[in-house]
Amino acid sequence: MTRQARLPLDLPPDLAPAKARPEPGLSLGEAIEAFLRAGRGRGDRSYSPRTLREYRLRLSRFAAAVGAGRPLRSIAAEDLRRFVADLARRESDYRLHDHLVTLRSFFGWALREGLVEEDPSARFMLPAAPERAIAVLSPQALGRLRAILRERPDPQLRAFAELAFCGLRRQELDALRWAHVDLAGGILRLSGMPRGMKDREIPLHREAAEALAQHRKAWEALAAAPDLAAQLRGAASQRIREGRVFYLTARRLSQGLGIWAPAAGVPELGAELLRWTGAAAALALGEAPEGIAARLGVGEDYFRAEVQAALEAAAREAGWIR
């Protein structure tokens, strides 16, 4: 029997086990690590893995700017003011708002834990998040792009574009494997995607199914080649051995799409633009909000509150709806 098991149930307060708390003399860098390990915000609400990754990136940037080795208690409102002023010159309103939310969360936690006597971020008026802006291709621009990709001897690029149009994020396209693809059933069954991405089933429209079938033939020929390593160097051959649908990375394929932007008559092309274009097309076809939210892999409540109005405005401007 352990010593703890022999202790009476009514322990005196000074002997009762207490929740481990960080030491008050931590440096900024140490406090950031303690905050990320705690993984909880106001009201003991747990942060998602995706939120923690984003917080780490933003707080690392803050620490690099003001000095990770400085005592946390020496960080003043003036330090935050200089950091935010520099951000405002470099970043969009969206990113600026995200950084301010992160700083508020971190210093609010530090105050609750007794690591600081005053929250330096409390002096900042947190601006409202800017209205979401969504860009979509017009039906005419989409038609031009599809015509270009059909004529190209590159079925991988066409399949990439059509699956983005189905609603997949760039990270999901990167992680997609043939095991997720049911060509006979005309559906994608996403599971085991990158953290923060929702498992879901997405129907394949005709263009996507056709593009995937063509790409599959080319992919299988490459996979069966005895000199695969010679034909595809480095990571590309490894991605085929792993059964990934795209042996080039989503970043490379997005760059490949961008080359055709002038021919399609648009300033830029990428997976995210096609993802939202697919959502606009679904809206024009009368698909219900919950169906579009499921296709995009976002919650229905979030879609209705944060996305639907912006998507409808973009679809109307591009000529998908009136």
Coordinates of C-alpha atoms in Angstrom, one line a residue:
M1 CA 0.0 0.0 0.0
T2 CA 1.4 3.4 -0.9
R3 CA 1.8 6.3 1.5
Q4 CA -1.0 8.2 -0.3
A5 CA -3.4 5.2 0.1
R6 CA -2.8 5.3 3.9
L7 CA -3.6 9.0 4.2
P8 CA -7.0 9.8 5.7
L9 CA -9.7 11.2 3.4
D10 CA -10.0 14.5 5.3
L11 CA -6.4 15.8 4.7
P12 CA -5.5 19.1 6.2
P13 CA -5.3 21.8 3.5
D14 CA -1.5 22.1 3.8
L15 CA -1.2 18.3 3.0
A16 CA -3.8 18.0 0.3
P17 CA -2.4 17.5 -3.2
A18 CA -2.5 20.8 -5.1
K19 CA -2.7 21.4 -8.8
A20 CA 0.9 22.0 -10.1
R21 CA 1.4 25.7 -10.9
P22 CA 4.2 27.3 -12.8
E23 CA 6.8 29.2 -10.7
P24 CA 6.3 33.0 -10.7
G25 CA 9.9 33.8 -11.8
L26 CA 9.6 32.3 -15.3
S27 CA 11.1 33.8 -18.4
L28 CA 8.8 34.7 -21.3
G29 CA 9.8 31.6 -23.2
E30 CA 9.3 29.3 -20.2
A31 CA 5.9 30.8 -19.5
I32 CA 4.9 30.3 -23.1
E33 CA 5.8 26.6 -22.9
A34 CA 3.9 26.3 -19.6
F35 CA 0.9 27.9 -21.2
L36 CA 1.0 25.5 -24.1
R37 CA 1.4 22.5 -21.9
A38 CA -1.6 23.6 -19.8
G39 CA -3.6 23.8 -23.0
R40 CA -6.6 25.5 -21.3
G41 CA -8.2 28.9 -21.4
R42 CA -10.7 30.9 -19.3
G43 CA -13.3 28.7 -17.7
D44 CA -10.9 25.7 -17.9
R45 CA -11.8 25.3 -21.6
S46 CA -9.4 23.0 -23.4
Y47 CA -7.8 24.3 -26.6
S48 CA -7.8 22.1 -29.7
P49 CA -4.5 20.8 -31.1
R50 CA -4.9 23.1 -34.0
T51 CA -5.4 26.1 -31.8
L52 CA -2.3 25.2 -29.8
R53 CA -0.2 25.0 -32.9
E54 CA -1.4 28.4 -34.0
Y55 CA -0.8 29.8 -30.6
R56 CA 2.7 28.4 -30.6
L57 CA 3.6 30.1 -33.9
R58 CA 2.2 33.5 -32.8
L59 CA 3.7 33.4 -29.4
S60 CA 7.1 32.3 -30.8
R61 CA 7.0 35.3 -33.0
F62 CA 6.2 37.6 -30.1
A63 CA 9.0 36.0 -28.0
A64 CA 11.5 36.5 -30.9
A65 CA 10.5 40.2 -31.1
V66 CA 10.7 41.1 -27.4
G67 CA 13.1 38.5 -26.1
A68 CA 12.3 35.0 -25.0
G69 CA 14.8 35.2 -22.1
R70 CA 13.3 38.2 -20.5
P71 CA 11.5 37.7 -17.2
L72 CA 7.8 37.5 -17.9
R73 CA 7.0 40.1 -15.3
S74 CA 9.2 42.6 -17.1
I75 CA 7.0 42.5 -20.2
A76 CA 5.0 45.8 -20.3
A77 CA 2.2 47.3 -22.4
E78 CA 4.8 49.3 -24.3
D79 CA 6.5 46.0 -25.5
L80 CA 3.1 44.8 -26.8
R81 CA 2.4 48.2 -28.4
R82 CA 5.7 48.1 -30.4
F83 CA 5.1 44.5 -31.4
V84 CA 1.5 45.2 -32.5
A85 CA 2.6 48.4 -34.4
D86 CA 5.2 46.3 -36.3
L87 CA 2.6 43.6 -37.1
A88 CA 0.2 46.3 -38.4
R89 CA 2.7 47.3 -41.0
R90 CA 3.3 43.7 -42.2
E91 CA 0.1 41.7 -41.7
S92 CA -3.5 41.8 -42.8
D93 CA -6.3 42.8 -40.4
Y94 CA -7.2 39.1 -40.0
R95 CA -3.7 38.1 -38.8
L96 CA -3.4 41.1 -36.6
H97 CA -6.6 40.3 -34.9
D98 CA -5.5 36.6 -34.4
H99 CA -2.2 37.7 -32.8
L100 CA -4.0 40.0 -30.4
V101 CA -6.5 37.3 -29.4
T102 CA -3.5 35.0 -28.7
L103 CA -1.7 37.6 -26.6
R104 CA -4.9 38.2 -24.6
S105 CA -5.3 34.4 -24.0
F106 CA -1.7 34.0 -22.9
F107 CA -1.5 37.0 -20.5
G108 CA -5.0 36.3 -19.2
W109 CA -3.7 32.8 -18.3
A110 CA -0.5 34.2 -16.7
L111 CA -2.6 36.5 -14.6
R112 CA -4.9 33.7 -13.4
E113 CA -1.8 31.6 -12.5
G114 CA -0.2 34.4 -10.5
L115 CA 2.8 34.7 -12.9
V116 CA 2.1 38.4 -13.5
E117 CA 0.6 41.1 -11.2
E118 CA -1.0 42.9 -14.2
D119 CA -2.1 41.8 -17.6
P120 CA -0.3 44.2 -20.1
S121 CA -2.6 43.1 -22.9
A122 CA -5.7 44.4 -21.0
R123 CA -4.8 48.0 -22.0
F124 CA -5.4 47.1 -25.7
M125 CA -8.8 47.5 -27.1
L126 CA -9.3 44.3 -29.1
P127 CA -10.7 45.3 -32.5
A128 CA -13.6 43.4 -33.9
A129 CA -12.6 40.6 -36.3
P130 CA -12.8 42.0 -39.8
E131 CA -15.6 40.7 -42.0
R132 CA -14.7 37.5 -43.8
A133 CA -13.8 38.0 -47.4
I134 CA -14.2 35.1 -49.7
A135 CA -13.1 35.0 -53.4
V136 CA -14.6 32.6 -56.0
L137 CA -14.1 32.1 -59.7
S138 CA -17.0 33.1 -62.0
P139 CA -18.7 30.2 -63.9
Q140 CA -17.0 31.5 -67.1
A141 CA -13.5 31.5 -65.5
L142 CA -14.1 28.0 -64.1
G143 CA -15.1 26.8 -67.6
R144 CA -11.9 28.3 -69.1
L145 CA -9.8 26.6 -66.4
R146 CA -11.4 23.2 -66.9
A147 CA -10.9 23.5 -70.7
I148 CA -7.2 24.2 -70.2
L149 CA -6.7 21.3 -67.8
R150 CA -8.6 18.8 -70.0
E151 CA -6.2 19.6 -72.9
R152 CA -3.1 19.4 -70.7
P153 CA -1.2 16.1 -70.6
D154 CA -1.2 16.3 -66.8
P155 CA -4.0 14.4 -65.2
Q156 CA -2.6 14.9 -61.7
L157 CA -3.0 18.7 -61.9
R158 CA -6.6 18.3 -63.2
A159 CA -7.5 15.9 -60.4
F160 CA -5.9 18.2 -57.8
A161 CA -8.1 21.1 -59.1
E162 CA -11.3 19.1 -59.2
L163 CA -10.8 17.7 -55.7
A164 CA -10.2 21.2 -54.3
F165 CA -13.5 22.1 -56.0
C166 CA -15.1 19.3 -54.1
G167 CA -14.2 21.0 -50.9
L168 CA -10.8 19.6 -49.8
R169 CA -8.3 21.9 -48.1
R170 CA -4.8 22.0 -49.3
Q171 CA -3.6 20.0 -46.2
E172 CA -6.2 17.3 -47.0
L173 CA -5.2 17.1 -50.6
D174 CA -1.6 16.6 -49.5
A175 CA -2.6 13.8 -47.1
L176 CA -5.1 12.1 -49.4
R177 CA -4.5 8.4 -50.2
W178 CA -6.1 6.1 -52.7
A179 CA -7.6 4.2 -49.7
H180 CA -9.8 7.3 -49.3
V181 CA -11.1 7.1 -52.9
D182 CA -14.1 5.0 -53.9
L183 CA -14.2 5.6 -57.7
A184 CA -16.9 2.9 -58.2
G185 CA -19.1 4.5 -55.6
G186 CA -18.3 8.0 -56.6
I187 CA -17.3 9.2 -53.2
L188 CA -14.3 10.2 -51.0
R189 CA -14.2 8.8 -47.5
L190 CA -11.9 11.1 -45.5
S191 CA -10.5 9.7 -42.3
G192 CA -7.2 10.1 -40.5
M193 CA -6.7 13.6 -42.0
P194 CA -4.4 16.2 -40.4
R195 CA -5.3 17.3 -36.9
G196 CA -8.1 19.8 -36.9
M197 CA -9.6 18.4 -40.1
K198 CA -13.0 16.7 -40.0
D199 CA -13.5 13.1 -41.2
R200 CA -16.3 13.1 -43.7
E201 CA -17.7 11.7 -47.0
I202 CA -17.7 13.9 -50.1
P203 CA -19.5 12.9 -53.3
L204 CA -17.5 13.1 -56.5
H205 CA -19.0 15.2 -59.3
R206 CA -18.6 14.0 -62.9
E207 CA -15.5 16.1 -63.7
A208 CA -13.8 15.0 -60.5
A209 CA -14.5 11.3 -61.1
E210 CA -13.2 11.5 -64.7
A211 CA -10.1 13.4 -63.7
L212 CA -9.3 10.9 -60.9
A213 CA -9.8 7.9 -63.1
Q214 CA -7.3 9.4 -65.7
H215 CA -4.8 10.3 -63.0
R216 CA -5.1 6.8 -61.4
K217 CA -4.0 5.2 -64.7
A218 CA -1.0 7.4 -64.9
W219 CA -0.2 6.9 -61.2
E220 CA -0.4 3.1 -61.5
A221 CA 1.9 3.1 -64.5
L222 CA 4.4 5.1 -62.5
A223 CA 4.0 2.9 -59.5
A224 CA 4.7 -0.2 -61.6
A225 CA 7.8 1.2 -63.2
P226 CA 11.0 -0.7 -62.3
D227 CA 12.9 2.6 -62.4
L228 CA 10.4 4.6 -60.2
A229 CA 13.2 6.2 -58.2
A230 CA 14.9 7.4 -61.4
Q231 CA 11.7 8.8 -62.9
L232 CA 10.6 10.5 -59.6
R233 CA 13.2 11.8 -57.4
G234 CA 13.2 12.0 -53.6
A235 CA 9.9 12.6 -51.9
A236 CA 7.7 12.1 -55.0
S237 CA 8.6 8.4 -55.3
Q238 CA 8.2 8.0 -51.5
R239 CA 4.7 9.5 -51.8
I240 CA 3.8 6.9 -54.4
R241 CA 5.0 4.1 -52.2
E242 CA 2.9 5.5 -49.4
G243 CA -0.2 5.3 -51.7
R244 CA -0.8 9.1 -51.7
V245 CA -3.0 10.3 -54.5
F246 CA -0.7 13.1 -55.4
Y247 CA 3.0 12.4 -55.7
L248 CA 3.7 16.1 -55.9
T249 CA 3.0 18.1 -52.8
A250 CA -0.1 20.4 -52.7
R251 CA 2.3 23.4 -52.6
R252 CA 3.9 22.4 -55.9
L253 CA 0.5 21.6 -57.5
S254 CA -0.9 25.0 -56.3
Q255 CA 2.1 26.6 -58.0
G256 CA 1.3 24.7 -61.1
L257 CA -2.2 25.9 -61.1
G258 CA -1.1 29.5 -60.7
I259 CA 0.8 29.3 -64.0
W260 CA -2.6 29.1 -65.8
A261 CA -4.2 32.0 -64.1
P262 CA -3.6 34.5 -67.0
A263 CA -5.0 32.0 -69.5
A264 CA -8.1 31.5 -67.3
G265 CA -8.4 35.3 -67.2
V266 CA -8.0 35.6 -63.4
P267 CA -5.2 37.2 -61.3
E268 CA -4.4 34.0 -59.3
L269 CA -5.4 30.4 -58.9
G270 CA -5.0 28.0 -56.0
A271 CA -6.7 25.2 -54.0
E272 CA -8.5 27.5 -51.6
L273 CA -10.0 29.6 -54.4
L274 CA -11.3 26.4 -56.0
R275 CA -12.6 25.1 -52.7
W276 CA -14.8 28.2 -52.2
T277 CA -15.8 28.2 -55.9
G278 CA -17.1 24.7 -55.4
A279 CA -19.1 25.9 -52.4
A280 CA -20.5 28.8 -54.5
A281 CA -21.5 26.3 -57.2
A282 CA -23.2 24.1 -54.6
L283 CA -25.1 27.2 -53.4
A284 CA -26.2 28.0 -56.9
L285 CA -27.5 24.4 -57.3
G286 CA -29.6 24.9 -54.1
E287 CA -27.6 22.7 -51.8
A288 CA -28.6 23.2 -48.1
P289 CA -26.3 25.1 -45.8
E290 CA -25.7 22.0 -43.7
G291 CA -24.6 20.1 -46.9
I292 CA -22.2 22.8 -47.9
A293 CA -20.8 23.0 -44.4
A294 CA -20.3 19.2 -44.4
R295 CA -18.6 19.4 -47.8
L296 CA -16.2 22.0 -46.5
G297 CA -15.5 20.2 -43.3
V298 CA -16.8 23.0 -41.0
G299 CA -19.5 23.0 -38.3
E300 CA -23.0 23.9 -39.4
D301 CA -23.3 26.6 -36.7
Y302 CA -20.0 28.1 -37.6
F303 CA -20.9 28.1 -41.3
R304 CA -24.2 29.9 -40.7
A305 CA -22.7 32.5 -38.4
E306 CA -19.3 33.1 -40.0
V307 CA -19.3 31.9 -43.6
Q308 CA -22.7 31.8 -45.3
A309 CA -23.2 35.6 -45.7
A310 CA -19.7 36.1 -47.1
L311 CA -20.1 33.1 -49.4
E312 CA -23.4 34.3 -50.7
A313 CA -21.9 37.8 -51.4
A314 CA -19.0 36.3 -53.3
A315 CA -21.2 34.0 -55.3
R316 CA -23.5 36.8 -56.2
E317 CA -20.6 39.1 -57.3
A318 CA -19.1 36.3 -59.4
G319 CA -22.4 35.5 -61.1
W320 CA -23.3 32.2 -59.5
I321 CA -26.5 33.5 -57.9
R322 CA -28.7 36.6 -58.3

